[in-house]
Coordinates of C-alpha atoms in Angstrom, one line a residue:
Chain A
M229 CA -4.5 -4.8 -13.0
A230 CA -7.6 -2.5 -13.6
E231 CA -7.2 1.2 -14.2
L232 CA -6.7 3.4 -11.2
I233 CA -8.1 6.9 -10.8
E234 CA -5.8 9.5 -12.1
P235 CA -4.2 11.0 -8.9
I236 CA -3.4 7.5 -7.6
E237 CA -2.1 6.4 -11.0
R238 CA 0.1 9.6 -11.1
L239 CA 1.5 9.0 -7.6
A240 CA 2.1 5.3 -8.3
D241 CA 4.0 6.3 -11.5
M242 CA 6.3 8.5 -9.3
F243 CA 6.9 5.7 -6.8
R244 CA 7.9 3.4 -9.7
R245 CA 10.8 5.7 -10.5
L246 CA 12.4 4.6 -7.3
D247 CA 15.0 1.8 -7.5
G248 CA 13.4 -1.6 -7.1
V249 CA 9.8 -0.5 -6.9
G250 CA 7.5 -2.4 -9.2
R251 CA 3.9 -1.6 -10.1
K252 CA 2.3 -3.5 -7.3
S253 CA 4.4 -1.9 -4.6
A254 CA 4.0 1.5 -6.2
V255 CA 0.2 1.2 -6.1
R256 CA 0.4 0.0 -2.5
Y257 CA 2.5 3.0 -1.5
A258 CA 0.1 5.4 -3.3
F259 CA -2.8 4.0 -1.3
C260 CA -0.7 4.4 1.9
V261 CA -0.3 8.1 1.1
L262 CA -4.0 8.3 0.7
N263 CA -4.3 7.2 4.3
F264 CA -1.8 9.8 5.5
T265 CA -3.1 12.8 7.3
E266 CA -2.9 16.1 5.4
T267 CA -0.1 17.2 7.6
E268 CA 1.9 14.0 6.9
A269 CA 1.3 14.4 3.2
A270 CA 2.5 18.0 3.3
E271 CA 5.6 16.9 5.3
F272 CA 6.3 14.2 2.8
A273 CA 6.1 16.6 -0.2
E274 CA 8.2 19.1 1.7
A275 CA 10.9 16.4 2.5
I276 CA 11.2 15.5 -1.2
L277 CA 11.7 19.1 -2.2
A278 CA 14.2 19.7 0.7
V279 CA 16.4 16.8 -0.5
K280 CA 16.8 18.6 -3.8
N281 CA 16.9 22.1 -2.6
D282 CA 18.8 22.0 0.7
L283 CA 21.7 19.7 -0.3
T284 CA 24.9 20.5 -2.2
L285 CA 28.1 18.7 -2.9
C286 CA 31.1 19.2 -0.5
K287 CA 33.7 21.2 -2.4
C288 CA 36.4 18.9 -1.1
C289 CA 35.1 15.3 -1.2
Q290 CA 32.1 15.8 -3.5
N291 CA 29.9 14.0 -1.0
I292 CA 26.3 15.4 -0.5
S293 CA 26.3 17.9 2.3
S294 CA 24.2 20.6 3.9
D295 CA 27.3 22.9 3.9
S296 CA 29.9 23.7 1.3
I297 CA 32.4 21.7 3.2
C298 CA 31.0 18.4 4.8
P299 CA 31.5 17.5 8.5
V300 CA 34.1 14.8 7.6
C301 CA 36.3 17.2 5.5
S302 CA 36.0 19.9 8.1
S303 CA 36.8 17.7 11.1
S304 CA 40.2 18.2 12.7
S305 CA 40.3 14.7 14.1
R306 CA 40.4 12.9 10.7
N307 CA 43.5 11.6 9.1
R308 CA 44.0 13.8 6.1
A309 CA 46.7 11.6 4.6
T310 CA 44.3 8.9 3.5
V311 CA 41.5 9.3 0.9
C312 CA 39.0 6.5 0.4
V313 CA 37.4 6.7 -3.1
V314 CA 33.8 5.5 -3.4
E315 CA 31.1 5.5 -6.0
D316 CA 28.3 7.1 -4.1
P317 CA 27.3 8.7 -0.8
R318 CA 25.8 5.5 0.4
A319 CA 29.2 3.8 0.4
V320 CA 30.4 6.6 2.7
I321 CA 27.6 5.9 5.1
A322 CA 28.4 2.1 5.0
I323 CA 32.1 2.7 5.7
E324 CA 31.4 5.3 8.4
G325 CA 29.1 2.6 9.9
T326 CA 32.1 0.3 10.5
G327 CA 33.6 2.9 12.9
H328 CA 37.0 1.8 11.7
Y329 CA 38.0 4.3 9.1
N330 CA 39.3 7.7 10.2
G331 CA 40.5 9.1 6.8
L332 CA 38.8 11.3 4.3
Y333 CA 36.6 10.3 1.4
H334 CA 36.1 11.2 -2.3
V335 CA 32.8 10.5 -3.9
L336 CA 32.9 9.8 -7.7
H337 CA 29.1 9.8 -8.2
G338 CA 29.2 6.7 -10.4
A339 CA 31.6 4.3 -12.1
I340 CA 32.9 4.1 -15.6
S341 CA 30.5 2.2 -17.7
P342 CA 30.5 2.3 -21.5
M343 CA 27.3 0.3 -21.4
K344 CA 25.5 3.0 -19.5
G345 CA 27.3 5.8 -21.3
V346 CA 29.3 6.9 -18.2
S347 CA 32.8 8.0 -19.2
P348 CA 35.6 9.2 -16.8
E349 CA 34.6 12.8 -17.6
D350 CA 31.2 12.2 -16.0
L351 CA 32.8 11.3 -12.7
K352 CA 34.5 13.5 -10.1
I353 CA 37.9 12.4 -11.1
K354 CA 39.3 15.8 -12.0
E355 CA 38.4 16.9 -8.5
L356 CA 40.2 13.9 -7.0
L357 CA 43.4 14.5 -8.9
S358 CA 43.4 18.1 -7.8
R359 CA 43.2 17.0 -4.2
L360 CA 46.3 14.9 -4.7
G361 CA 48.4 17.7 -6.0
D362 CA 49.6 19.3 -2.7
G363 CA 51.4 16.3 -1.3
E364 CA 49.1 16.0 1.8
V365 CA 47.6 12.7 0.7
S366 CA 49.9 9.7 1.0
E367 CA 47.4 6.9 0.3
V368 CA 44.3 6.5 -1.9
I369 CA 42.1 3.5 -1.0
L370 CA 40.0 2.5 -4.0
A371 CA 36.6 1.4 -2.6
T372 CA 34.5 1.3 -5.7
N373 CA 32.1 -1.6 -5.8
P374 CA 33.3 -5.1 -6.6
T375 CA 31.4 -5.1 -9.9
V376 CA 32.7 -5.0 -13.5
E377 CA 32.2 -1.2 -13.6
G378 CA 33.7 -0.7 -10.1
E379 CA 36.8 -2.8 -10.9
A380 CA 37.3 -1.0 -14.2
T381 CA 37.0 2.4 -12.5
A382 CA 39.6 1.3 -9.8
M383 CA 42.0 0.1 -12.6
Y384 CA 41.6 3.4 -14.4
L385 CA 42.2 5.5 -11.3
S386 CA 45.1 3.3 -10.2
K387 CA 46.9 4.1 -13.5
L388 CA 46.2 7.8 -13.1
I389 CA 47.3 8.1 -9.5
S390 CA 50.3 5.8 -9.2
P391 CA 52.6 8.1 -11.3
L392 CA 51.8 10.9 -8.8
G393 CA 53.8 9.0 -6.1
V394 CA 50.8 8.3 -4.0
K395 CA 50.2 4.8 -2.6
V396 CA 47.1 3.2 -4.2
S397 CA 45.3 0.3 -2.6
R398 CA 42.1 -1.6 -3.3
I399 CA 39.7 -3.0 -0.7
A400 CA 39.9 -6.8 -0.3
N401 CA 37.6 -9.3 -1.9
G402 CA 36.7 -12.5 -0.1
V403 CA 33.9 -14.5 1.6
P404 CA 31.6 -12.1 3.5
I405 CA 31.5 -12.7 7.3
G406 CA 28.5 -14.9 8.1
G407 CA 28.5 -16.2 4.6
D408 CA 28.6 -19.9 3.7
L409 CA 31.4 -21.2 1.4
E410 CA 28.9 -23.4 -0.3
Y411 CA 27.0 -20.4 -1.6
A412 CA 30.0 -18.2 -2.5
D413 CA 30.4 -17.7 -6.2
N414 CA 33.6 -19.0 -7.9
V415 CA 35.2 -15.6 -8.4
T416 CA 34.7 -14.6 -4.8
L417 CA 36.1 -17.9 -3.6
R418 CA 39.1 -17.7 -5.8
R419 CA 39.8 -14.2 -4.6
A420 CA 39.4 -15.3 -1.0
I421 CA 42.0 -18.1 -1.5
E422 CA 44.4 -15.8 -3.4
G423 CA 44.1 -13.2 -0.7
R424 CA 44.6 -15.6 2.2
Y425 CA 46.7 -14.4 5.1
T426 CA 49.0 -16.2 7.5
L427 CA 47.8 -16.6 11.1
Chain B
M279 CA 23.8 2.2 10.1
A280 CA 25.7 5.5 10.4
E281 CA 23.8 8.8 10.7
L282 CA 22.5 10.4 7.5
I283 CA 22.4 14.1 6.9
E284 CA 19.2 15.7 8.0
P285 CA 17.2 16.1 4.7
I286 CA 17.9 12.5 3.6
E287 CA 17.0 11.2 7.1
R288 CA 13.8 13.2 7.1
L289 CA 12.8 11.9 3.7
A290 CA 13.7 8.3 4.6
D291 CA 11.5 8.7 7.7
M292 CA 8.6 9.6 5.5
F293 CA 9.2 6.6 3.2
R294 CA 9.3 4.3 6.3
R295 CA 5.7 5.2 7.0
L296 CA 4.7 3.4 3.8
D297 CA 3.5 -0.2 4.2
G298 CA 6.3 -2.7 4.0
V299 CA 9.1 -0.3 3.7
G300 CA 12.0 -0.9 6.2
R301 CA 14.9 1.4 7.0
K302 CA 17.2 0.1 4.2
S303 CA 14.7 0.5 1.5
A304 CA 13.6 3.9 2.8
V305 CA 17.2 5.2 2.7
R306 CA 17.6 3.8 -0.8
Y307 CA 14.4 5.6 -2.0
A308 CA 15.6 8.8 -0.4
F309 CA 18.9 8.6 -2.4
C310 CA 16.9 7.9 -5.5
V311 CA 14.9 11.1 -5.0
L312 CA 18.3 12.9 -4.6
N313 CA 19.1 11.7 -8.2
F314 CA 15.7 13.0 -9.5
T315 CA 15.7 16.1 -11.6
E316 CA 14.2 19.1 -9.9
T317 CA 11.2 18.8 -12.2
E318 CA 10.7 15.2 -11.2
A319 CA 11.0 16.0 -7.5
A320 CA 8.4 18.8 -7.9
E321 CA 6.1 16.4 -9.7
F322 CA 6.5 13.8 -7.0
A323 CA 5.7 16.3 -4.3
E324 CA 2.7 17.6 -6.2
A325 CA 1.4 14.0 -6.8
I326 CA 1.5 13.4 -3.1
L327 CA -0.5 16.5 -2.3
A328 CA -3.0 15.8 -5.2
V329 CA -3.9 12.4 -3.8
K330 CA -4.9 14.1 -0.6
N331 CA -6.5 17.1 -2.1
D332 CA -8.2 16.0 -5.3
L333 CA -9.9 12.8 -4.1
T334 CA -13.1 12.4 -2.2
L335 CA -15.3 9.5 -1.3
C336 CA -18.2 8.5 -3.6
K337 CA -21.4 9.5 -1.8
C338 CA -23.0 6.2 -2.8
C339 CA -20.3 3.4 -2.5
Q340 CA -17.7 5.2 -0.4
N341 CA -15.0 4.3 -2.8
I342 CA -12.3 7.0 -3.5
S343 CA -13.3 9.1 -6.4
S344 CA -12.5 12.3 -8.2
D345 CA -16.2 13.1 -8.4
S346 CA -18.9 13.0 -5.7
I347 CA -20.4 10.0 -7.5
C348 CA -17.8 7.5 -8.8
P349 CA -17.9 6.1 -12.4
V350 CA -19.1 2.7 -11.3
C351 CA -22.1 4.1 -9.4
S352 CA -23.0 6.6 -12.1
S353 CA -22.7 4.0 -14.9
S354 CA -26.0 3.0 -16.5
S355 CA -24.7 -0.4 -17.6
R356 CA -24.0 -1.8 -14.2
N357 CA -26.4 -4.2 -12.4
R358 CA -27.7 -2.1 -9.5
A359 CA -29.3 -5.1 -7.8
T360 CA -26.0 -6.5 -6.6
V361 CA -23.6 -4.8 -4.1
C362 CA -20.2 -6.3 -3.4
V363 CA -18.9 -5.2 0.0
V364 CA -15.1 -4.9 0.3
E365 CA -12.7 -3.6 2.9
D366 CA -10.8 -1.1 0.8
P367 CA -10.5 0.6 -2.7
R368 CA -7.7 -1.9 -3.7
A369 CA -10.2 -4.7 -3.5
V370 CA -12.5 -2.9 -5.9
I371 CA -9.5 -2.6 -8.4
A372 CA -8.8 -6.3 -7.9
I373 CA -12.4 -7.3 -8.6
E374 CA -12.7 -4.9 -11.5
G375 CA -9.6 -6.5 -12.9
T376 CA -11.4 -9.9 -13.3
G377 CA -13.8 -8.3 -15.8
H378 CA -16.4 -10.6 -14.5
Y379 CA -18.4 -8.5 -12.0
N380 CA -21.0 -6.1 -13.3
G381 CA -22.7 -5.0 -10.1
L382 CA -22.0 -2.1 -7.7
Y383 CA -19.6 -1.9 -4.7
H384 CA -19.5 -0.7 -1.2
V385 CA -16.2 0.1 0.5
L386 CA -16.1 -0.3 4.3
H387 CA -12.7 1.3 4.7
G388 CA -11.5 -1.4 7.1
A389 CA -12.6 -4.4 9.0
I390 CA -13.9 -4.9 12.5
S391 CA -10.8 -5.5 14.7
P392 CA -10.9 -5.2 18.5
M393 CA -7.1 -5.7 18.5
K394 CA -6.6 -2.6 16.3
G395 CA -9.5 -0.7 18.0
V396 CA -11.7 -0.7 14.9
S397 CA -15.3 -1.0 15.8
P398 CA -18.4 -1.2 13.5
E399 CA -19.0 2.5 14.0
D400 CA -15.6 3.2 12.4
L401 CA -16.6 1.5 9.1
K402 CA -19.1 2.7 6.4
I403 CA -21.7 0.2 7.6
K404 CA -24.4 2.9 8.3
E405 CA -24.0 4.0 4.7
L406 CA -24.4 0.4 3.4
L407 CA -27.6 -0.2 5.4
S408 CA -29.1 3.1 4.1
R409 CA -28.4 1.8 0.5
L410 CA -30.4 -1.4 1.2
G411 CA -33.5 0.5 2.4
D412 CA -35.2 1.2 -1.0
G413 CA -35.5 -2.4 -2.2
E414 CA -33.4 -1.9 -5.3
V415 CA -30.6 -4.2 -4.0
S416 CA -31.4 -7.9 -4.0
E417 CA -28.0 -9.4 -3.2
V418 CA -25.1 -8.3 -1.1
I419 CA -21.8 -10.2 -1.8
L420 CA -19.5 -10.0 1.2
A421 CA -16.0 -9.8 -0.2
T422 CA -14.1 -8.8 2.9
N423 CA -10.7 -10.4 3.1
P424 CA -10.4 -14.1 4.2
T425 CA -8.7 -13.1 7.5
V426 CA -9.9 -13.2 11.0
E427 CA -11.0 -9.6 10.8
G428 CA -12.6 -9.9 7.4
E429 CA -14.5 -13.1 8.4
A430 CA -15.7 -11.4 11.6
T431 CA -16.9 -8.4 9.6
A432 CA -18.7 -10.6 7.1
M433 CA -20.5 -12.4 10.0
Y434 CA -21.4 -9.1 11.6
L435 CA -22.8 -7.7 8.3
S436 CA -24.6 -11.0 7.5
K437 CA -26.6 -10.8 10.8
L438 CA -27.5 -7.1 10.1
I439 CA -28.5 -7.6 6.5
S440 CA -30.3 -10.9 6.4
P441 CA -33.3 -9.6 8.4
L442 CA -33.8 -6.9 5.7
G443 CA -34.8 -9.6 3.2
V444 CA -31.7 -9.2 1.0
K445 CA -29.8 -12.2 -0.1
V446 CA -26.3 -12.3 1.5
S447 CA -23.5 -14.3 0.1
R448 CA -19.8 -14.7 0.8
I449 CA -17.0 -15.2 -1.7
A450 CA -15.7 -18.8 -1.9
N451 CA -12.6 -20.0 -0.1
G452 CA -10.4 -22.7 -1.8
V453 CA -7.1 -23.4 -3.4
P454 CA -5.9 -20.5 -5.5
I455 CA -5.5 -21.2 -9.2
G456 CA -1.9 -22.1 -10.0
G457 CA -1.4 -23.1 -6.4
D458 CA 0.0 -26.4 -5.2
L459 CA -2.1 -28.6 -2.8
E460 CA 1.2 -29.5 -1.0
Y461 CA 1.6 -25.9 0.0
A462 CA -2.0 -25.0 0.8
D463 CA -2.6 -24.5 4.5
N464 CA -5.0 -26.8 6.4
V465 CA -7.9 -24.4 6.7
T466 CA -7.8 -23.4 3.0
L467 CA -7.7 -27.1 2.0
R468 CA -10.5 -28.0 4.4
R469 CA -12.6 -25.2 2.9
A470 CA -11.7 -26.3 -0.7
I471 CA -13.0 -29.8 0.1
E472 CA -16.1 -28.6 1.9
G473 CA -16.9 -26.2 -1.0
R474 CA -16.3 -28.9 -3.7
Y475 CA -18.7 -28.8 -6.7
T476 CA -20.1 -31.5 -8.9
L477 CA -18.8 -31.7 -12.5

């Protein structure tokens, strides 16, 4: 692709830092911004800064929050005996989206990955253990992603938490609803058979 | 999808205004920005504002430019007798990318589209005609997109320019290089056959 003029090139470079955005998309986005009104561009710039400046981590669950304690942790209607451990804030949104979980969360902000240089100390594990100390929590649901890193993190946490006398569970693996057995990978299918339940 | 906290929601809304970005991608991008360093976020915001504030339209070809006359128009090595008319600045980049065009450009900033409410007065057609007045230009290549709007715009311009004694040409339609005849649509294939050349 031919060279772009500098301001477009610079903005495209910024867009490329977003997950899953390649050069062509980044350039397209930069030209879109060019067609924004000045007000829109100012709003966009402001929104980017706001995400960094106006958000903090909830002191309890470590989820991103506008307040020092997030709405879930401060809610009186949630079941405080169950804590669902997830890798990132997006997982909280996904689980809240089901409308079927009424416990609390704990956001690790990553998963253990020697390949990426992420060790247990880089995650919010110390904060999780300190929440389990007072006996209020009776079950920890490990809802890290079903990837190598997520499984390893779940294993690691399980070994840390079990001795504390807290029940530890892991979300089920299986064939996703609406999926087709033909296209399920071997490991998923094996887990689906192993995890079969009686009707 | 569950509700997001306000700053993330607001940033995702801005990302959604970019071409081809849906809700899921917009939310993913917003979370990416959350993981930016403060410096990166500031750079991103600044880059957005710079695209709006530091760019102008070249007085000659109407392409976006940092200067009042763009590098192509001010170059002494370009063939000033040929003007290639395109819909937007991205087409200029695409054609420059071929390395096989040495003439000048004219950017219309759109195509005639009654459906979208774009009439000839909304495009840089007046500016194009005024460039053709002094007799320096001997050929106008109409390189608007091969879409209904682009074809209509080319037809419209052709009727305006031909009476001025300037040669008017249209870029060729045909099967794209690397394409497969099996997957070419009927119109493209018909044009490819009509436009066949003797070897």
